[in-house]
Short mmCIF file of C-alpha atoms (C1' of nucleotides) in Angstrom, two decimals:
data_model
loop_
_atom_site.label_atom_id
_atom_site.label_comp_id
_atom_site.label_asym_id
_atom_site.label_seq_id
_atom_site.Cartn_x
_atom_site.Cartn_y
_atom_site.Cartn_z
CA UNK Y 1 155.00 -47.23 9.74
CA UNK Y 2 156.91 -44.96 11.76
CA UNK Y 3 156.76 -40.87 10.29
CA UNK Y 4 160.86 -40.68 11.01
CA UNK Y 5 161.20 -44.16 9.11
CA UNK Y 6 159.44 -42.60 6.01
CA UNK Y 7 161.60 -39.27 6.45
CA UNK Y 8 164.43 -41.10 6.42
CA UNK Y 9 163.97 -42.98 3.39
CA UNK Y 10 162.74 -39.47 1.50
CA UNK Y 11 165.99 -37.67 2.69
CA UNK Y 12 168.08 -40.63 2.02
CA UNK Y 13 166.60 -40.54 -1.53
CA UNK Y 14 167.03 -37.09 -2.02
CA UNK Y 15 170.81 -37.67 -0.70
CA UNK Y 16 171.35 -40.25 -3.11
CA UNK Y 17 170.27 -38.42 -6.27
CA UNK Y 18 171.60 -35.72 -5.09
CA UNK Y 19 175.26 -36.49 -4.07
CA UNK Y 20 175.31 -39.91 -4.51
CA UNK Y 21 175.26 -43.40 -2.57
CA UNK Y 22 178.93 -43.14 -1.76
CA UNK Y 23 179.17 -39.94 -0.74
CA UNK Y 24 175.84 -39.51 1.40
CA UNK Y 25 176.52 -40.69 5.37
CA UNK Y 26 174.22 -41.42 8.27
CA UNK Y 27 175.25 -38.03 9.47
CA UNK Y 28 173.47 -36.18 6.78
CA UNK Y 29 170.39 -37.97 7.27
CA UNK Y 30 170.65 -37.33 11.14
CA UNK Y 31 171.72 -34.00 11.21
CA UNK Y 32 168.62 -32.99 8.44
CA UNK Y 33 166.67 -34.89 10.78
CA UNK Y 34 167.33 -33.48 14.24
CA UNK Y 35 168.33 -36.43 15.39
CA UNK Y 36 171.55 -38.54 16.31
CA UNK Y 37 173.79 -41.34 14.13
CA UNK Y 38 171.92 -43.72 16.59
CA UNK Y 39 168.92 -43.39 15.75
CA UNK Y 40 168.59 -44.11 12.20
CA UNK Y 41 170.88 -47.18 12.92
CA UNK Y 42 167.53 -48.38 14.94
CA UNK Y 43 165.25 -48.30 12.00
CA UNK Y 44 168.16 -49.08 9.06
CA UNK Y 45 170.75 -51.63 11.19
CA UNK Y 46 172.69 -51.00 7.92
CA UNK Y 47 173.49 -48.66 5.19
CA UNK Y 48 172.74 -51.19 2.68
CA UNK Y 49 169.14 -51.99 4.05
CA UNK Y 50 168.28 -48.40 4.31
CA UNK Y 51 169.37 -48.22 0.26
CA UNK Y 52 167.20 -51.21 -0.60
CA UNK Y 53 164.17 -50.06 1.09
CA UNK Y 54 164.61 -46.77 -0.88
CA UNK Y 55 164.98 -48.43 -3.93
CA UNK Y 56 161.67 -50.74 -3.03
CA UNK Y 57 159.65 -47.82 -2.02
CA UNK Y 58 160.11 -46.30 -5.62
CA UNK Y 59 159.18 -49.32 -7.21
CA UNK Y 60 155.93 -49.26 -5.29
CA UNK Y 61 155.97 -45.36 -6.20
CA UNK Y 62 156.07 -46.37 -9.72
CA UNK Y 63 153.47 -49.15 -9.83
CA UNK Y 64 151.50 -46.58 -7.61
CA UNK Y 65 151.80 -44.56 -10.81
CA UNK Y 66 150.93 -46.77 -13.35
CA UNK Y 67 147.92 -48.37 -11.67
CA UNK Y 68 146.71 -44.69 -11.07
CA UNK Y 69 146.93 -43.79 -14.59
CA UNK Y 70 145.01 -47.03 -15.68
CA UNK Y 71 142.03 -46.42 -13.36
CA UNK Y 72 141.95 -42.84 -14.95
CA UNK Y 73 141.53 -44.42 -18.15
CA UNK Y 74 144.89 -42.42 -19.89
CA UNK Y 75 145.42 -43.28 -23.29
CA UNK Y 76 149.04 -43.90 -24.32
CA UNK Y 77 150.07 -40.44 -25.35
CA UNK Y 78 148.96 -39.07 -21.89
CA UNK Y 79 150.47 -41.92 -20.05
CA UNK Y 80 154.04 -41.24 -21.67
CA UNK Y 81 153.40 -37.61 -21.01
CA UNK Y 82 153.01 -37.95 -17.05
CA UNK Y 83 155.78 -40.42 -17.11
CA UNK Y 84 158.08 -37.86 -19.00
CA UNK Y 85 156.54 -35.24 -16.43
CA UNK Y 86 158.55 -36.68 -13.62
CA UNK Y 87 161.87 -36.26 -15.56
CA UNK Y 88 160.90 -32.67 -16.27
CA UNK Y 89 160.31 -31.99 -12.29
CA UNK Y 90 163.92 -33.72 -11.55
CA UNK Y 91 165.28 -31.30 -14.02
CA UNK Y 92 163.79 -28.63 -11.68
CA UNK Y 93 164.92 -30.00 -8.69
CA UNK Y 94 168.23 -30.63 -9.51
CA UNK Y 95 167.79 -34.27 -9.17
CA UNK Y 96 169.12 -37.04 -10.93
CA UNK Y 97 166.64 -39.90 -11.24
CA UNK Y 98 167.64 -43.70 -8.83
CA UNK Y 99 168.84 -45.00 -12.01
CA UNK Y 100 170.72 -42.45 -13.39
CA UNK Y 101 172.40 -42.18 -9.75
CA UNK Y 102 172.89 -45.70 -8.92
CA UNK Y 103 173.50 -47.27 -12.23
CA UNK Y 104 176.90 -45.76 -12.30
CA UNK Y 105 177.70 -46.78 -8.96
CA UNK Y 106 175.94 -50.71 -9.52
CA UNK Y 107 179.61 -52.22 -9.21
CA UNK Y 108 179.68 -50.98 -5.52
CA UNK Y 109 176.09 -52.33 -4.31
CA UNK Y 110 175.56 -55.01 -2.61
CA UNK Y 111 173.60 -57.91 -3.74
CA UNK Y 112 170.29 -56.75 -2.50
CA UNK Y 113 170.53 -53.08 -4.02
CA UNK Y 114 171.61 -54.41 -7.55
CA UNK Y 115 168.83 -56.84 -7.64
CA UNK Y 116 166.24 -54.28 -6.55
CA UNK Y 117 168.17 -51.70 -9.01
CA UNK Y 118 167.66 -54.55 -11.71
CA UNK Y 119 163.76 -55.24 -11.20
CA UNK Y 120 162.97 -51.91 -10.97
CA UNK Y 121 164.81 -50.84 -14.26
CA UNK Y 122 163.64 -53.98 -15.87
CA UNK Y 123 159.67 -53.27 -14.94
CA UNK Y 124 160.28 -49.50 -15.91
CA UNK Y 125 161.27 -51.04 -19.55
CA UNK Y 126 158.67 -53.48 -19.93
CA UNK Y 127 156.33 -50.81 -19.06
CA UNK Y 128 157.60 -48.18 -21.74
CA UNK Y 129 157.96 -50.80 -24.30
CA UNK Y 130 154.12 -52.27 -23.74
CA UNK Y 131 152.89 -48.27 -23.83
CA UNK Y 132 154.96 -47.83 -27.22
CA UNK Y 133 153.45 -51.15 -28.98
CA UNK Y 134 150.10 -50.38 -27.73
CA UNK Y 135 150.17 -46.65 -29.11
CA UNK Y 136 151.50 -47.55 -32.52
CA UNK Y 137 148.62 -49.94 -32.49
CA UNK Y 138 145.90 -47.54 -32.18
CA UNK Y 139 148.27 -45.27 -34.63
CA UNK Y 140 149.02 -42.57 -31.63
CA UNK Y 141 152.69 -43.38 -32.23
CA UNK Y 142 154.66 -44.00 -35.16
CA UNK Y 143 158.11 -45.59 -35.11
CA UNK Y 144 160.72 -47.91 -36.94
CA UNK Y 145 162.66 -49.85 -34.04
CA UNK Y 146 161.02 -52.23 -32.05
CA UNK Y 147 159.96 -50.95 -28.96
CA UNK Y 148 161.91 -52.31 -26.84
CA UNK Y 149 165.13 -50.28 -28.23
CA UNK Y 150 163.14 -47.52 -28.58
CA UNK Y 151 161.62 -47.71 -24.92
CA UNK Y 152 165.61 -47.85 -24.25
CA UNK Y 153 166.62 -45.06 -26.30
CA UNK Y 154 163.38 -42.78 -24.89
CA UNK Y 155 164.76 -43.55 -20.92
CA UNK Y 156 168.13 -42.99 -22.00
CA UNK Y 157 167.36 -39.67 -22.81
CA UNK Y 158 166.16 -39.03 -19.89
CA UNK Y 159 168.38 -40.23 -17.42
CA UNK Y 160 171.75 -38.65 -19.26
CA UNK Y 161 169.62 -35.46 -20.02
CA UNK Y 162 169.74 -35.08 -16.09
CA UNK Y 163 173.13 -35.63 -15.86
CA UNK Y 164 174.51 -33.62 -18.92
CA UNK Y 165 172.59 -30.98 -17.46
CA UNK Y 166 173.92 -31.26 -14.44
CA UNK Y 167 177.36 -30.71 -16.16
CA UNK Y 168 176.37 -28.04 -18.42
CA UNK Y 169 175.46 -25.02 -16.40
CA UNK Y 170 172.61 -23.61 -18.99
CA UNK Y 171 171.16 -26.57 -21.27
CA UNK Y 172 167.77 -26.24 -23.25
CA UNK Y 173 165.36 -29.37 -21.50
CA UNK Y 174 162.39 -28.74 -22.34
CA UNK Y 175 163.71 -29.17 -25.96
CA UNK Y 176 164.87 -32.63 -25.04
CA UNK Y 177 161.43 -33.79 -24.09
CA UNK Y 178 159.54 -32.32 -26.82
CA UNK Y 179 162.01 -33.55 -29.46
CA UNK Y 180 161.19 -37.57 -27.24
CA UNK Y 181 157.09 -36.68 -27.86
CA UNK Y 182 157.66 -35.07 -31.55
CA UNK Y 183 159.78 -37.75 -32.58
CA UNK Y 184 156.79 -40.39 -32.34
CA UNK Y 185 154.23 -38.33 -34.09
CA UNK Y 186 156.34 -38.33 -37.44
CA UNK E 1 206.30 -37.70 -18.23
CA UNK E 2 207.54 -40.44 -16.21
CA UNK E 3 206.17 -43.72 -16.37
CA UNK E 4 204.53 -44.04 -12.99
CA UNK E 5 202.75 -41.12 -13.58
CA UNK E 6 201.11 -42.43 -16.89
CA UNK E 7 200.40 -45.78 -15.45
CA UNK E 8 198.35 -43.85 -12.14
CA UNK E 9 196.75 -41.77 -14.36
CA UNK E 10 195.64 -44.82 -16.43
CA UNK E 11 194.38 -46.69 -13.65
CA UNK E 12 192.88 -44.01 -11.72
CA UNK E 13 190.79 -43.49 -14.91
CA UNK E 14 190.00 -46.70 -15.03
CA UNK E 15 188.71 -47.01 -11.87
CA UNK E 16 186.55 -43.95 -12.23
CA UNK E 17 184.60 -45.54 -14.74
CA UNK E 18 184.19 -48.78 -13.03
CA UNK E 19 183.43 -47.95 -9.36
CA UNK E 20 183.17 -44.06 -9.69
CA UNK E 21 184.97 -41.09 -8.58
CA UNK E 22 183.97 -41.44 -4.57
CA UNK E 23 184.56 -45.26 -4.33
CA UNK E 24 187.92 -45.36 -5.07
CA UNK E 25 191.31 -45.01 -3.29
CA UNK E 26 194.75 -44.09 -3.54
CA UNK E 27 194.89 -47.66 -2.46
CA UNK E 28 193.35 -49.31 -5.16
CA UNK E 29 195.78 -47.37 -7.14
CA UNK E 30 198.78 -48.65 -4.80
CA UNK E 31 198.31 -51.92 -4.58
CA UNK E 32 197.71 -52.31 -7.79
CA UNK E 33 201.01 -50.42 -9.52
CA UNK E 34 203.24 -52.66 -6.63
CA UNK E 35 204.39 -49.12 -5.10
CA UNK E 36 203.24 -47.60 -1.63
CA UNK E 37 200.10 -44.89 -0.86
CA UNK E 38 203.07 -42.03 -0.27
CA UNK E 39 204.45 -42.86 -3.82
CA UNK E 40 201.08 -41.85 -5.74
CA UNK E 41 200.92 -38.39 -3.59
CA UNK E 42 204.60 -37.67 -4.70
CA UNK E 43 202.83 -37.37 -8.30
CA UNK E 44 199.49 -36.15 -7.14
CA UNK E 45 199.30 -34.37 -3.74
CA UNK E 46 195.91 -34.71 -3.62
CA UNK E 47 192.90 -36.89 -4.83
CA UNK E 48 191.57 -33.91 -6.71
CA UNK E 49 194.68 -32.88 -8.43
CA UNK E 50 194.75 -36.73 -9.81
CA UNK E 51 191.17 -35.88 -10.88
CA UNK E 52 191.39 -33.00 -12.99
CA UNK E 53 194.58 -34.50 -14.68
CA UNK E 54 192.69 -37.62 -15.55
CA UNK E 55 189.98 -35.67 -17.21
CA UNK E 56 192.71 -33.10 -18.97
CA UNK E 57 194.65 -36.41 -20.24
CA UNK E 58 190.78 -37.35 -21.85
CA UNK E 59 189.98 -34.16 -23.06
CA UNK E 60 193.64 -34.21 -24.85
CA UNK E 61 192.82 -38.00 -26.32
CA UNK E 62 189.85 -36.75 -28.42
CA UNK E 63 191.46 -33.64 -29.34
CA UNK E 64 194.05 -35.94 -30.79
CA UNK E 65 191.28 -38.09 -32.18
CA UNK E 66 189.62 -35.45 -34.11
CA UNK E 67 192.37 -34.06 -35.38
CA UNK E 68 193.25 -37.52 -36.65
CA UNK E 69 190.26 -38.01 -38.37
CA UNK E 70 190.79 -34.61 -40.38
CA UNK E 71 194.01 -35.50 -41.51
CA UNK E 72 192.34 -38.79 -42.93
CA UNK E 73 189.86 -36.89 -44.65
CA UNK E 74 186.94 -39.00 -42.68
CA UNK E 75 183.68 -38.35 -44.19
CA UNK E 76 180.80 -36.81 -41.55
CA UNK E 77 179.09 -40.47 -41.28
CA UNK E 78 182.72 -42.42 -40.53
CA UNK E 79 183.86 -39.57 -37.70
CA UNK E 80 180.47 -40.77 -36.42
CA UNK E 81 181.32 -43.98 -36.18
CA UNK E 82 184.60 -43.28 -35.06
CA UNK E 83 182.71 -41.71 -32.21
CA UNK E 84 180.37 -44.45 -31.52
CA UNK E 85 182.92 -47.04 -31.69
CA UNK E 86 184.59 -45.72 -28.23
CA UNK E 87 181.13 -46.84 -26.78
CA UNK E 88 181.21 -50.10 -28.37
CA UNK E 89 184.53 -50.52 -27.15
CA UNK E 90 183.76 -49.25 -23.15
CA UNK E 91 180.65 -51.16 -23.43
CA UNK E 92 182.75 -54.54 -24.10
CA UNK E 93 185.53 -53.49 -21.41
CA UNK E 94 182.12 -53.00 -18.80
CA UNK E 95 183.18 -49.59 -17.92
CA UNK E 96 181.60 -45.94 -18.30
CA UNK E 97 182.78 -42.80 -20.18
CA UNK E 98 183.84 -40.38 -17.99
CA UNK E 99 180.94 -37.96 -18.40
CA UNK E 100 178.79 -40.71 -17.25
CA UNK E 101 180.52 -41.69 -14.25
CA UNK E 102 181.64 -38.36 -12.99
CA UNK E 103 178.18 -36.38 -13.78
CA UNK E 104 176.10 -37.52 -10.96
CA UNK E 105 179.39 -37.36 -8.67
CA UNK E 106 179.17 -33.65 -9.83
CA UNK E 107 178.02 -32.15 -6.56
CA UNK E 108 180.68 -33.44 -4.69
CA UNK E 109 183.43 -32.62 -7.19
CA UNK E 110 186.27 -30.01 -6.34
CA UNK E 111 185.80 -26.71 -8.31
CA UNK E 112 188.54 -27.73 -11.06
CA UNK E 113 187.35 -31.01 -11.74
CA UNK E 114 183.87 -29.17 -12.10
CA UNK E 115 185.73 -27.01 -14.42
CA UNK E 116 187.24 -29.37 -16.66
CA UNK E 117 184.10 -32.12 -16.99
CA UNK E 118 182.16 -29.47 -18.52
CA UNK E 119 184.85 -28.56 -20.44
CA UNK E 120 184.82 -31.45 -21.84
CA UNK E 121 181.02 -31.87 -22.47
CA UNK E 122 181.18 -28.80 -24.29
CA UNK E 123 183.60 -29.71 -26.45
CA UNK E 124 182.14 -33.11 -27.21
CA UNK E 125 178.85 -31.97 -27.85
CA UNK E 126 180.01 -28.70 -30.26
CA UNK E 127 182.10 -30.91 -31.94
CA UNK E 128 178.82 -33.36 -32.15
CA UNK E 129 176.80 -30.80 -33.68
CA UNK E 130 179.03 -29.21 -36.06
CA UNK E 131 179.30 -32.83 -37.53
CA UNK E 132 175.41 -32.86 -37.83
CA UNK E 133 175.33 -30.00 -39.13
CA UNK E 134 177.58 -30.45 -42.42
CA UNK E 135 176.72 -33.83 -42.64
CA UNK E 136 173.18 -32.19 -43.16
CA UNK E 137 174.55 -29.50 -45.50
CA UNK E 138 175.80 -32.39 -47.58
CA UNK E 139 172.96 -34.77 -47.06
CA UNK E 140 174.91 -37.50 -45.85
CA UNK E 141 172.32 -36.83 -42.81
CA UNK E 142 169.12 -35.95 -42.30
CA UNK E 143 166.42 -35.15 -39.06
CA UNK E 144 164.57 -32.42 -38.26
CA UNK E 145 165.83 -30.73 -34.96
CA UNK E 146 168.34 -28.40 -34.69
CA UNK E 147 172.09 -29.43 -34.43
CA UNK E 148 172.47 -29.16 -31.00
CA UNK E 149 169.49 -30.73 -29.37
CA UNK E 150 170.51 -33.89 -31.87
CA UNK E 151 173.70 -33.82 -30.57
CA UNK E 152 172.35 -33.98 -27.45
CA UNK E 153 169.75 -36.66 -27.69
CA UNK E 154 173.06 -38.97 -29.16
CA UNK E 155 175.17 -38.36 -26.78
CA UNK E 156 172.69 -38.86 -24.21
CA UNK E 157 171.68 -42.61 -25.44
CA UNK E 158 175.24 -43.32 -25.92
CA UNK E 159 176.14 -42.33 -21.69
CA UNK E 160 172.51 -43.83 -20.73
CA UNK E 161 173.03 -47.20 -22.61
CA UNK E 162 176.30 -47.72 -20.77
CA UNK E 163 175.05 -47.42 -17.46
CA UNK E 164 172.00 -49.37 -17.97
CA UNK E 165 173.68 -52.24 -19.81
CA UNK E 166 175.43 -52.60 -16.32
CA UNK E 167 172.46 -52.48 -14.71
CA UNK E 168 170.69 -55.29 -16.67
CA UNK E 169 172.67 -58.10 -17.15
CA UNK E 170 171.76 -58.78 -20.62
CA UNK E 171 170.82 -55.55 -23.26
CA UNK E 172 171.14 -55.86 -26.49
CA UNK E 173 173.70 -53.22 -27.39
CA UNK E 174 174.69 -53.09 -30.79
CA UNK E 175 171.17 -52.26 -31.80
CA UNK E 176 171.43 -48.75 -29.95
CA UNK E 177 174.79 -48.27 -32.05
CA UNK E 178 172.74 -49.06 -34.77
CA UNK E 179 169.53 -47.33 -34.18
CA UNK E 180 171.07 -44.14 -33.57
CA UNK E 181 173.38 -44.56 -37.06
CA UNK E 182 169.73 -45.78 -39.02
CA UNK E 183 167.98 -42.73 -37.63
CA UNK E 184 169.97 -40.13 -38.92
CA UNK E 185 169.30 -42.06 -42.46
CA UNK E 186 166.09 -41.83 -42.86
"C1'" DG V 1 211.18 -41.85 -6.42
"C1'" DT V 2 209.85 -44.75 -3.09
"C1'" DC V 3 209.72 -46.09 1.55
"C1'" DT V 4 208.07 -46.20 6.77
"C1'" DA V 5 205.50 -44.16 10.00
"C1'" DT V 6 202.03 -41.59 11.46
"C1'" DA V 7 198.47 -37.91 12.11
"C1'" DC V 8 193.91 -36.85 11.52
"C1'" DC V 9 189.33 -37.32 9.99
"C1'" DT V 10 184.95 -39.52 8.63
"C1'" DT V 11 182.36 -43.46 8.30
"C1'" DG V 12 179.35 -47.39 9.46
"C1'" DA V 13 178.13 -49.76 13.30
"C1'" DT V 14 177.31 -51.45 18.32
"C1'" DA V 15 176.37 -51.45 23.50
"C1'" DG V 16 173.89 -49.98 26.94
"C1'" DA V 17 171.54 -46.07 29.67
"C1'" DC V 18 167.28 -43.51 29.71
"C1'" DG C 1 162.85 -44.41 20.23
"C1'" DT C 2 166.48 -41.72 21.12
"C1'" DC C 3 170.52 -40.79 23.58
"C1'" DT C 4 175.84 -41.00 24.93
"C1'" DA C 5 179.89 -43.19 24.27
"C1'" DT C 6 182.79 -45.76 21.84
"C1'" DC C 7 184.92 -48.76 18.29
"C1'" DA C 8 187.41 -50.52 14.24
"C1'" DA C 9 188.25 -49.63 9.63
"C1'" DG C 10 189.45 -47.06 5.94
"C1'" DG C 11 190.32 -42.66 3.82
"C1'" DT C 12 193.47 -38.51 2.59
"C1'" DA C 13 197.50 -36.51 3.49
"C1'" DT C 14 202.29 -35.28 5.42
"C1'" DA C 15 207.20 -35.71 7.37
"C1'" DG C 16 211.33 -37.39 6.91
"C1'" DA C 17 214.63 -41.39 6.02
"C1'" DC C 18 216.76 -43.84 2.24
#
DNA sequence: GTCTATACCTTGATAGAC
DNA sequence: GTCTATCAAGGTATAGAC
C-alpha cells in the first residue's frame, strides 16, 4: 500500500466530516497533498471509489478496535467508555463522525457507498447492543428498553451531539457523555 | 407573498432535507415548478438568500406552533408530543429536519444561514427545556439532569434517529418516539 | 414575472508525455 | 507515479427582451 494512497483516504476522511461529501473536490485533496488533480485520479479512477474505500477502511478501523479491546480483556463498562472516547475526541476536533456526515447525504451515494454506509452502521449497532445485554447481565448496566433501542438511542446521542454542537457555538459535551454513562448505572 | 415564491420556498426546503443543502439546484427547483432557472433568481438572487429564507419561514412555523399550543391550553406532556409528532411525520415522508440536514453542511454555509440555523437551535432547545422544566415543577415529568442537557439528549435522538432510519432500511421507529416519552415517566 | 441567451466557474474525469 | 492539457457537464448568476 502506497503512503499517498493512505494520505489520501485520511484527508479525504477528514474532508468529508469536515465539509461534507458534496462539497469536498479532488482539488482539496491535491492541493493538501502537494500534488495535482491527476494524480489522485490514478489511485481513486472515481470519486465514488475513493468514498467507499474510506468508508471500508473505518470499518476495519472499528473491528481493529473491538478486537483490540477483547484481547485486553475490557469489561463492558470500559469497552463503552473507549468507544464513547472517540466521540469525545471528534468533539475536539471539530469533526463530525462518517455517519453523522454521510447519513444525511445517503440519498446522493451511490450504490456502493450506501451499502458500505449500511454494514458499517449496522455492525456498529449490533456491537453496542451485544455490549449493553452483556453488561446488564453481569449487573454493570441497568436499563428498561431492550438494547437494541437503547444501543440506538446511546449512538444517536452521539452523532447529533456533534452536529448540534457544531451549530451551537458554546454547548456543554462532556455533560452529554456523562449523562449516556450515568444513565446506565441508575 | 406571491405564490411562486411560497411554492420555491416549499420545495427548496424540501429538497434540503432529502438530498441536503450542497446537492441541490436551482434546477431541481425549475424543473420542477414548470418555470425557467432565471425565474427562481427573480425571487432569490442568490442560492444563499433562498437559504436563509427557508430556515426564517421554519423558524416562523414553530413560533406559530407554540403559540398555538398555548392558546389550547396543551398540558407539558401533549406540547411534547406535539413536538415529537413532526418527527413521526418527517420520518414517514423519508426526509430530515432541517437542523439535521443543514448541521454537518455547517462549514460551508454563508454567514446568514449560519446565523439563522443556530437561531433556530436555540430556540428549539430553550423552548425544550423550559417544557422540562415545569413539566418537572408539576410532576407530570421526572429525570435527574438538568433541563438543558435533557433537552439536549431529546432532541439529539430525535435528529439522529432520522438520519439513521435512512441509513438502515428497516428501524423500528416508533419505539424511539416511545422510549423517549416512557423515560421521562419513570 | 417569466423568458432566452449567455458568461463564468468548478467539478469529475481522461489522454498521453515524462 | 506524477505531470500537462483538455474535456464535457453542471452549477450560480446576470442582462435584456417580452
Amino acid at each position: 500500500m502506497s503512503v499517498t494512497r493512505e494520505k489520501i483516504i485520511e484527508l479525504g476522511e477528514n474532508l468529508i466530516r469536515t465539509k461534507g461529501y458534496n462539497a469536498f473536490s479532488y482539488q482539496d485533496i491535491s492541493s493538501e497533498l502537494g500534488i495535482k488533480n491527476a494524480a489522485i485520479h490514478y489511485y481513486f479512477p472515481s470519486k465514488e471509489n475513493l468514498g467507499t474505500s474510506i468508508v471500508r477502511t473505518n470499518i476495519q478501523r472499528f473491528d481493529e478496535m473491538v478486537e483490540n479491546m477483547h484481547s485486553r480483556s475490557f469489561d463492558e463498562a470500559q469497552q463503552l467508555e473507549t468507544f464513547i472516547r472517540i466521540y469525545t475526541k471528534s468533539h475536539r476536533e471539530q469533526k463530525l463522525c462518517l455517519m453523522g456526515s454521510l447519513g444525511p447525504d445517503f440519498n446522493t451515494l451511490n450504490p456502493s457507498m450506501q451499502q458500505e454506509l449500511q454494514r458499517m452502521t449496522d455492525k456498529i449497532l449490533i456491537w453496542l447492543s451485544g455490549l449493553l445485554q452483556s453488561g446488564k447481565d453481569k449487573g454493570i448496566f441497568s436499563f428498561k428498553q431492550d438494547p437494541a433501542s437503547k444501543a440506538l438511542m446511546i449512538l444517536s446521542s452521539l452523532i447529533a451531539s456533534l452536529q448540534l454542537s457544531r451549530i451551537l457555538n458554546k454547548m456543554d459535551y462532556k455533560s452529554i457523555h456523562q449523562s449516556i454513562i450515568e444513565d446506565l448505572k441508575s
